Coordinates of C-alpha atoms in Angstrom, one line a residue:
Chain A
M1 CA 0.0 0.0 0.0
A2 CA 1.2 3.5 -0.8
E3 CA 2.3 5.5 2.2
I4 CA 2.7 9.2 2.6
S5 CA 6.4 9.6 3.4
A6 CA 8.6 12.4 4.6
H7 CA 11.4 12.9 2.1
G8 CA 9.9 13.6 -1.3
A9 CA 10.0 11.6 -4.6
S10 CA 8.6 8.1 -5.3
H11 CA 10.5 4.9 -5.3
G12 CA 10.0 1.2 -5.0
D13 CA 10.3 -0.3 -1.6
G14 CA 12.0 -3.5 -2.7
H15 CA 8.8 -5.5 -2.6
G16 CA 7.2 -4.3 -5.8
E17 CA 5.3 -1.5 -4.1
V18 CA 5.7 2.1 -4.9
V19 CA 6.0 4.5 -2.0
H20 CA 4.6 8.0 -2.9
K21 CA 6.6 10.8 -1.3
P22 CA 5.0 14.1 -1.9
N23 CA 7.7 16.7 -2.2
H24 CA 5.5 19.6 -1.2
I25 CA 4.8 18.6 2.4
Y26 CA 8.2 18.8 4.0
T27 CA 10.8 21.4 3.7
S28 CA 14.5 20.7 3.4
L29 CA 14.7 21.4 7.1
G30 CA 12.4 18.4 7.7
V31 CA 9.5 20.4 9.0
D32 CA 6.0 20.4 7.6
S33 CA 5.8 23.2 5.0
R34 CA 2.1 24.0 5.9
K35 CA 3.0 24.5 9.6
L36 CA 6.0 26.6 8.6
G37 CA 3.6 28.6 6.4
V38 CA 1.2 29.2 9.3
W39 CA 4.0 30.3 11.6
A40 CA 5.3 32.7 8.9
F41 CA 1.8 34.0 8.5
I42 CA 1.5 34.5 12.3
G43 CA 4.8 36.3 12.2
S44 CA 3.4 38.7 9.6
E45 CA 0.2 39.1 11.6
T46 CA 2.3 40.2 14.6
L47 CA 3.6 43.1 12.5
F48 CA 0.0 43.9 11.3
F49 CA -1.5 44.1 14.8
T50 CA 1.5 46.0 16.1
A51 CA 0.9 48.6 13.4
L52 CA -2.7 49.0 14.6
I53 CA -1.7 49.0 18.3
T54 CA 1.0 51.6 17.6
T55 CA -1.4 53.8 15.7
Y56 CA -3.9 53.7 18.6
L57 CA -1.2 54.6 21.1
V58 CA 0.6 57.2 19.0
Y59 CA -2.8 59.0 18.2
A60 CA -3.8 59.1 21.9
P61 CA -2.2 62.5 22.5
V62 CA -3.6 63.7 19.2
N63 CA -7.1 62.6 20.3
R64 CA -6.7 64.6 23.5
A65 CA -5.7 67.8 21.7
R66 CA -8.5 67.7 19.2
P67 CA -11.9 69.5 19.6
D68 CA -13.7 66.2 19.1
F69 CA -11.8 64.6 22.0
Q70 CA -13.4 61.6 23.5
D71 CA -11.9 60.2 26.7
P72 CA -11.3 56.4 26.5
K73 CA -11.9 56.2 30.3
E74 CA -15.5 57.4 29.9
F75 CA -16.3 54.8 27.3
L76 CA -14.3 51.6 28.1
G77 CA -15.4 49.4 31.0
I78 CA -13.5 46.4 32.0
E79 CA -16.4 44.2 33.2
L80 CA -17.5 42.9 29.7
T81 CA -13.9 43.0 28.5
T82 CA -12.7 40.8 31.3
V83 CA -15.5 38.3 30.5
L84 CA -14.4 38.4 26.8
A85 CA -10.7 37.9 27.8
S86 CA -11.7 34.9 30.0
I87 CA -13.8 33.4 27.1
L88 CA -10.8 33.6 24.7
L89 CA -8.4 32.1 27.3
A90 CA -10.9 29.3 28.0
S91 CA -11.2 28.7 24.2
S92 CA -7.4 28.3 24.0
L93 CA -7.6 25.6 26.7
T94 CA -10.4 23.7 24.8
M95 CA -8.4 24.1 21.6
V96 CA -5.3 22.5 23.0
L97 CA -7.4 19.7 24.6
A98 CA -9.0 19.1 21.2
L99 CA -5.5 18.8 19.6
A100 CA -4.4 16.4 22.3
A101 CA -7.5 14.3 21.9
N102 CA -7.0 14.2 18.1
R103 CA -3.4 13.0 18.6
R104 CA -4.7 10.2 20.9
G105 CA -7.2 9.2 18.3
N106 CA -10.1 10.0 20.6
L107 CA -12.6 11.3 18.0
K108 CA -15.5 11.9 20.4
S109 CA -13.4 13.9 22.8
F110 CA -11.9 15.8 19.9
R111 CA -15.3 16.7 18.5
N112 CA -16.6 17.9 21.9
W113 CA -13.5 20.1 22.6
M114 CA -13.6 21.6 19.1
L115 CA -17.3 22.4 19.4
A116 CA -16.6 24.0 22.8
T117 CA -13.9 26.1 21.2
I118 CA -16.2 27.1 18.3
L119 CA -19.0 28.1 20.7
L120 CA -16.6 30.1 22.9
G121 CA -15.4 31.9 19.7
I122 CA -19.0 32.7 18.7
A123 CA -19.7 33.9 22.3
F124 CA -16.7 36.3 22.0
I125 CA -17.9 37.7 18.8
G126 CA -21.4 38.1 20.3
G127 CA -19.9 40.0 23.2
Q128 CA -17.9 42.2 21.0
V129 CA -21.0 43.0 18.9
Y130 CA -22.8 43.9 22.1
E131 CA -19.9 46.2 23.2
F132 CA -19.8 47.9 19.8
N133 CA -23.5 48.5 19.8
H134 CA -23.4 49.9 23.3
L135 CA -20.5 52.2 22.4
N136 CA -22.4 53.4 19.4
H137 CA -25.4 54.2 21.5
V138 CA -23.3 56.3 23.9
G139 CA -21.8 58.3 21.0
L140 CA -18.5 56.5 20.2
T141 CA -18.4 55.6 16.5
L142 CA -15.8 54.9 13.9
S143 CA -15.9 58.6 12.9
S144 CA -16.7 60.4 16.2
S145 CA -13.1 61.0 17.2
M146 CA -9.6 59.9 16.7
F147 CA -10.1 57.5 19.6
G148 CA -13.2 56.0 18.0
T149 CA -11.4 55.5 14.7
T150 CA -8.3 53.8 16.1
F151 CA -10.2 51.8 18.7
F152 CA -12.8 50.3 16.3
V153 CA -10.2 49.6 13.6
L154 CA -8.0 47.7 16.0
T155 CA -10.7 45.8 17.9
G156 CA -12.7 45.3 14.7
F157 CA -9.8 43.7 12.9
H158 CA -9.3 41.4 15.9
G159 CA -12.9 40.4 15.9
T160 CA -12.7 39.7 12.2
H161 CA -9.8 37.4 12.9
V162 CA -11.9 35.6 15.5
G163 CA -14.6 35.2 12.9
I164 CA -12.1 33.7 10.4
G165 CA -10.8 31.5 13.2
V166 CA -14.3 30.1 13.9
I167 CA -14.8 29.3 10.2
W168 CA -11.3 27.6 10.0
L169 CA -12.1 25.5 13.1
L170 CA -15.5 24.5 11.7
A171 CA -13.9 23.5 8.4
T172 CA -11.3 21.5 10.2
L173 CA -13.8 19.8 12.4
V174 CA -16.0 18.8 9.4
K175 CA -12.9 17.6 7.5
V176 CA -11.6 15.4 10.4
L177 CA -15.1 14.0 11.1
K178 CA -15.5 13.1 7.4
T179 CA -12.0 11.5 7.1
P180 CA -11.2 10.3 10.6
G181 CA -8.3 8.1 9.4
S182 CA -6.5 10.7 7.4
P183 CA -2.8 11.0 8.4
E184 CA -3.1 14.7 7.6
N185 CA -5.6 15.3 10.4
P186 CA -3.1 16.0 13.3
I187 CA -1.3 18.7 11.3
D188 CA -4.6 20.2 10.0
V189 CA -5.9 20.5 13.6
E190 CA -2.5 21.8 14.8
N191 CA -2.4 24.6 12.2
A192 CA -6.0 25.7 12.9
G193 CA -5.1 25.7 16.6
L194 CA -2.0 27.8 16.1
Y195 CA -4.1 30.5 14.4
W196 CA -6.6 30.3 17.2
H197 CA -4.1 30.6 20.0
F198 CA -2.5 33.6 18.1
V199 CA -5.8 35.4 18.1
D200 CA -6.0 34.8 21.9
F201 CA -2.4 36.0 22.2
I202 CA -3.3 39.3 20.5
W203 CA -6.3 39.8 22.8
V204 CA -3.9 39.4 25.8
V205 CA -2.0 42.4 24.4
I206 CA -5.0 44.4 23.5
F207 CA -6.6 43.8 26.9
V208 CA -3.7 45.2 28.8
L209 CA -2.7 48.1 26.5
I210 CA -6.1 49.4 25.5
Y211 CA -8.4 48.5 28.4
L212 CA -6.2 48.4 31.5
I213 CA -3.4 50.9 30.7
Chain B
M1 CA 10.3 -2.7 9.5
S2 CA 10.0 0.3 7.2
T3 CA 12.2 3.2 7.9
H4 CA 9.8 5.5 6.2
H5 CA 8.2 8.2 8.2
T6 CA 4.5 8.8 7.9
A7 CA 3.0 12.3 7.9
R8 CA 1.5 11.5 11.4
D9 CA 5.0 10.5 12.6
H10 CA 6.4 13.7 11.3
A11 CA 3.7 15.8 12.9
H12 CA 4.8 14.4 16.2
E13 CA 8.4 15.1 15.5
D14 CA 7.7 18.6 14.4
S15 CA 5.8 19.5 17.5
G16 CA 7.5 17.7 20.3
H17 CA 4.2 17.9 22.2
G18 CA 4.5 15.8 25.3
H19 CA 2.1 17.4 27.7
S20 CA -0.8 15.8 29.5
D21 CA -4.3 17.3 29.7
R22 CA -3.7 18.0 33.4
F23 CA -0.7 20.2 32.4
Y24 CA -2.9 22.2 30.0
W25 CA -5.5 22.7 32.8
M26 CA -2.7 23.9 35.1
V27 CA -1.5 26.4 32.5
A28 CA -5.1 27.6 32.0
L29 CA -5.4 28.0 35.8
V30 CA -2.3 30.2 35.9
L31 CA -3.7 32.3 33.0
A32 CA -6.9 32.8 34.9
V33 CA -5.1 33.8 38.1
V34 CA -2.9 36.2 36.3
T35 CA -5.9 37.8 34.6
A36 CA -7.7 38.1 37.9
L37 CA -4.5 39.8 39.3
E38 CA -4.5 42.3 36.4
V39 CA -8.1 43.2 36.8
T40 CA -7.8 43.4 40.6
L41 CA -4.8 45.7 40.4
F42 CA -6.6 47.9 37.8
V43 CA -9.7 48.2 40.0
V44 CA -7.9 48.7 43.4
N45 CA -5.6 51.3 41.9
E46 CA -8.4 53.5 40.4
G47 CA -8.1 55.6 43.5
G48 CA -4.3 56.1 42.8
M49 CA -3.0 54.1 45.8
I50 CA 0.3 53.4 43.9
A51 CA 2.0 55.4 41.2
K52 CA 0.6 54.9 37.7
W53 CA 4.0 53.9 36.3
I54 CA 4.3 51.1 38.8
E55 CA 0.9 49.9 37.9
I56 CA 1.8 49.9 34.2
V57 CA 5.0 48.0 34.8
I58 CA 3.2 45.3 36.9
L59 CA 0.5 45.0 34.2
L60 CA 3.1 44.7 31.5
V61 CA 4.9 42.0 33.4
L62 CA 1.7 40.1 34.1
S63 CA 0.6 40.3 30.4
T64 CA 4.0 39.1 29.3
I65 CA 3.7 36.1 31.5
K66 CA 0.2 35.4 29.9
G67 CA 1.4 35.9 26.4
A68 CA 4.5 33.7 26.9
A69 CA 2.5 30.9 28.4
V70 CA 0.1 30.9 25.5
V71 CA 2.9 30.9 22.9
M72 CA 5.2 28.4 24.7
Y73 CA 2.7 25.9 26.0
F74 CA -0.6 26.2 24.0
M75 CA 1.2 26.9 20.7
H76 CA 4.0 24.5 21.7
L77 CA 6.7 26.9 20.5
K78 CA 8.9 25.8 23.4
G79 CA 10.8 22.7 22.3
D80 CA 9.5 23.0 18.7
A81 CA 11.7 23.2 15.6
K82 CA 14.1 26.2 15.7
I83 CA 12.8 27.4 12.3
F84 CA 9.3 27.9 13.8
Q85 CA 10.8 29.9 16.7
F86 CA 12.8 32.0 14.2
V87 CA 9.8 32.9 11.9
F88 CA 7.8 34.0 15.0
I89 CA 10.4 35.6 17.3
V90 CA 12.2 37.7 14.7
P91 CA 9.1 39.6 13.4
F92 CA 7.8 39.8 17.0
S93 CA 11.0 41.4 18.2
L94 CA 11.0 43.8 15.2
A95 CA 7.4 44.7 16.0
V96 CA 8.1 45.4 19.7
T97 CA 11.2 47.5 18.7
L98 CA 9.2 49.5 16.2
L99 CA 6.4 50.0 18.8
L100 CA 8.9 51.3 21.3
L101 CA 10.6 53.6 18.8
F102 CA 7.3 55.1 17.6
L103 CA 6.2 55.6 21.2
G104 CA 9.5 57.2 22.0
L105 CA 9.2 59.6 19.0
F106 CA 5.5 60.4 19.0
G107 CA 4.1 59.1 22.4
T108 CA 3.5 62.6 23.7
Y109 CA 3.4 64.5 20.3
E110 CA 0.1 66.1 19.6
G111 CA 0.9 67.2 16.0
I112 CA 1.1 64.0 14.1
A113 CA -1.6 64.1 11.5
G114 CA -3.6 66.2 13.9

């Protein structure tokens, strides 16, 4: 039987069988090229979010000096944000437990932890929608002040990433459940998990820099 | 026995994941405690009991602990292949450097695009 192998090219195994070795999966360093791609993507995302965070912080004194000044302390509460931070941290736990269950071959446990992660992600988005609606009602909008612009762009992009993460996790869950014996499943789950944990990591930074400091 | 590695074998080699579920629960507990400490400090110090700069330093240290725990243990970067560490840590270090430079240059400047 053909086997997916690590080192590229195809050759006979000495018993009349051909072993297929897809070159595209592993790099010359011996690591999975898809996982390397996800890590490189995460590296670029770090720069992307740093640009948005830097913009928020650098424009804070500009916001204070402008006639349409809105004070962040009057608008941002930490009650809901603490709940949202806890939800994302909990979802990181359920995600890593899903990966561990998948590696053990425990499909039922994997499915349950993945569903928990997806539901927590949806809960986070729901909480953020509620927060944005509330802020709009009290006068903070995307165009009401420099603070509103930089705040909504930063947190909105993060929320968008959470949404993309939920879709990625759903697609991975469906794929694994449809092809439970696929040798690609562990790396697929791991890559989806890497992205999800990164989204959590970014919220750790946003929580402290935007809401607490 | 075949010396060929399957994709599943390689996935294990790449990641070096050797932690138990109990370990992940412990990491999550630490993250929850640190988050509680952050929020408590923020709330308690609203009256200005300690200097703001001390509060900021403590909050930054606590959030660094949280971020490092997520990256090292949940993302398994600790003990993973060096190339993964490289492609994350290099842009992250660059990002932090640029953030500090911009804050140093414009952190108190009211004129930028104002």
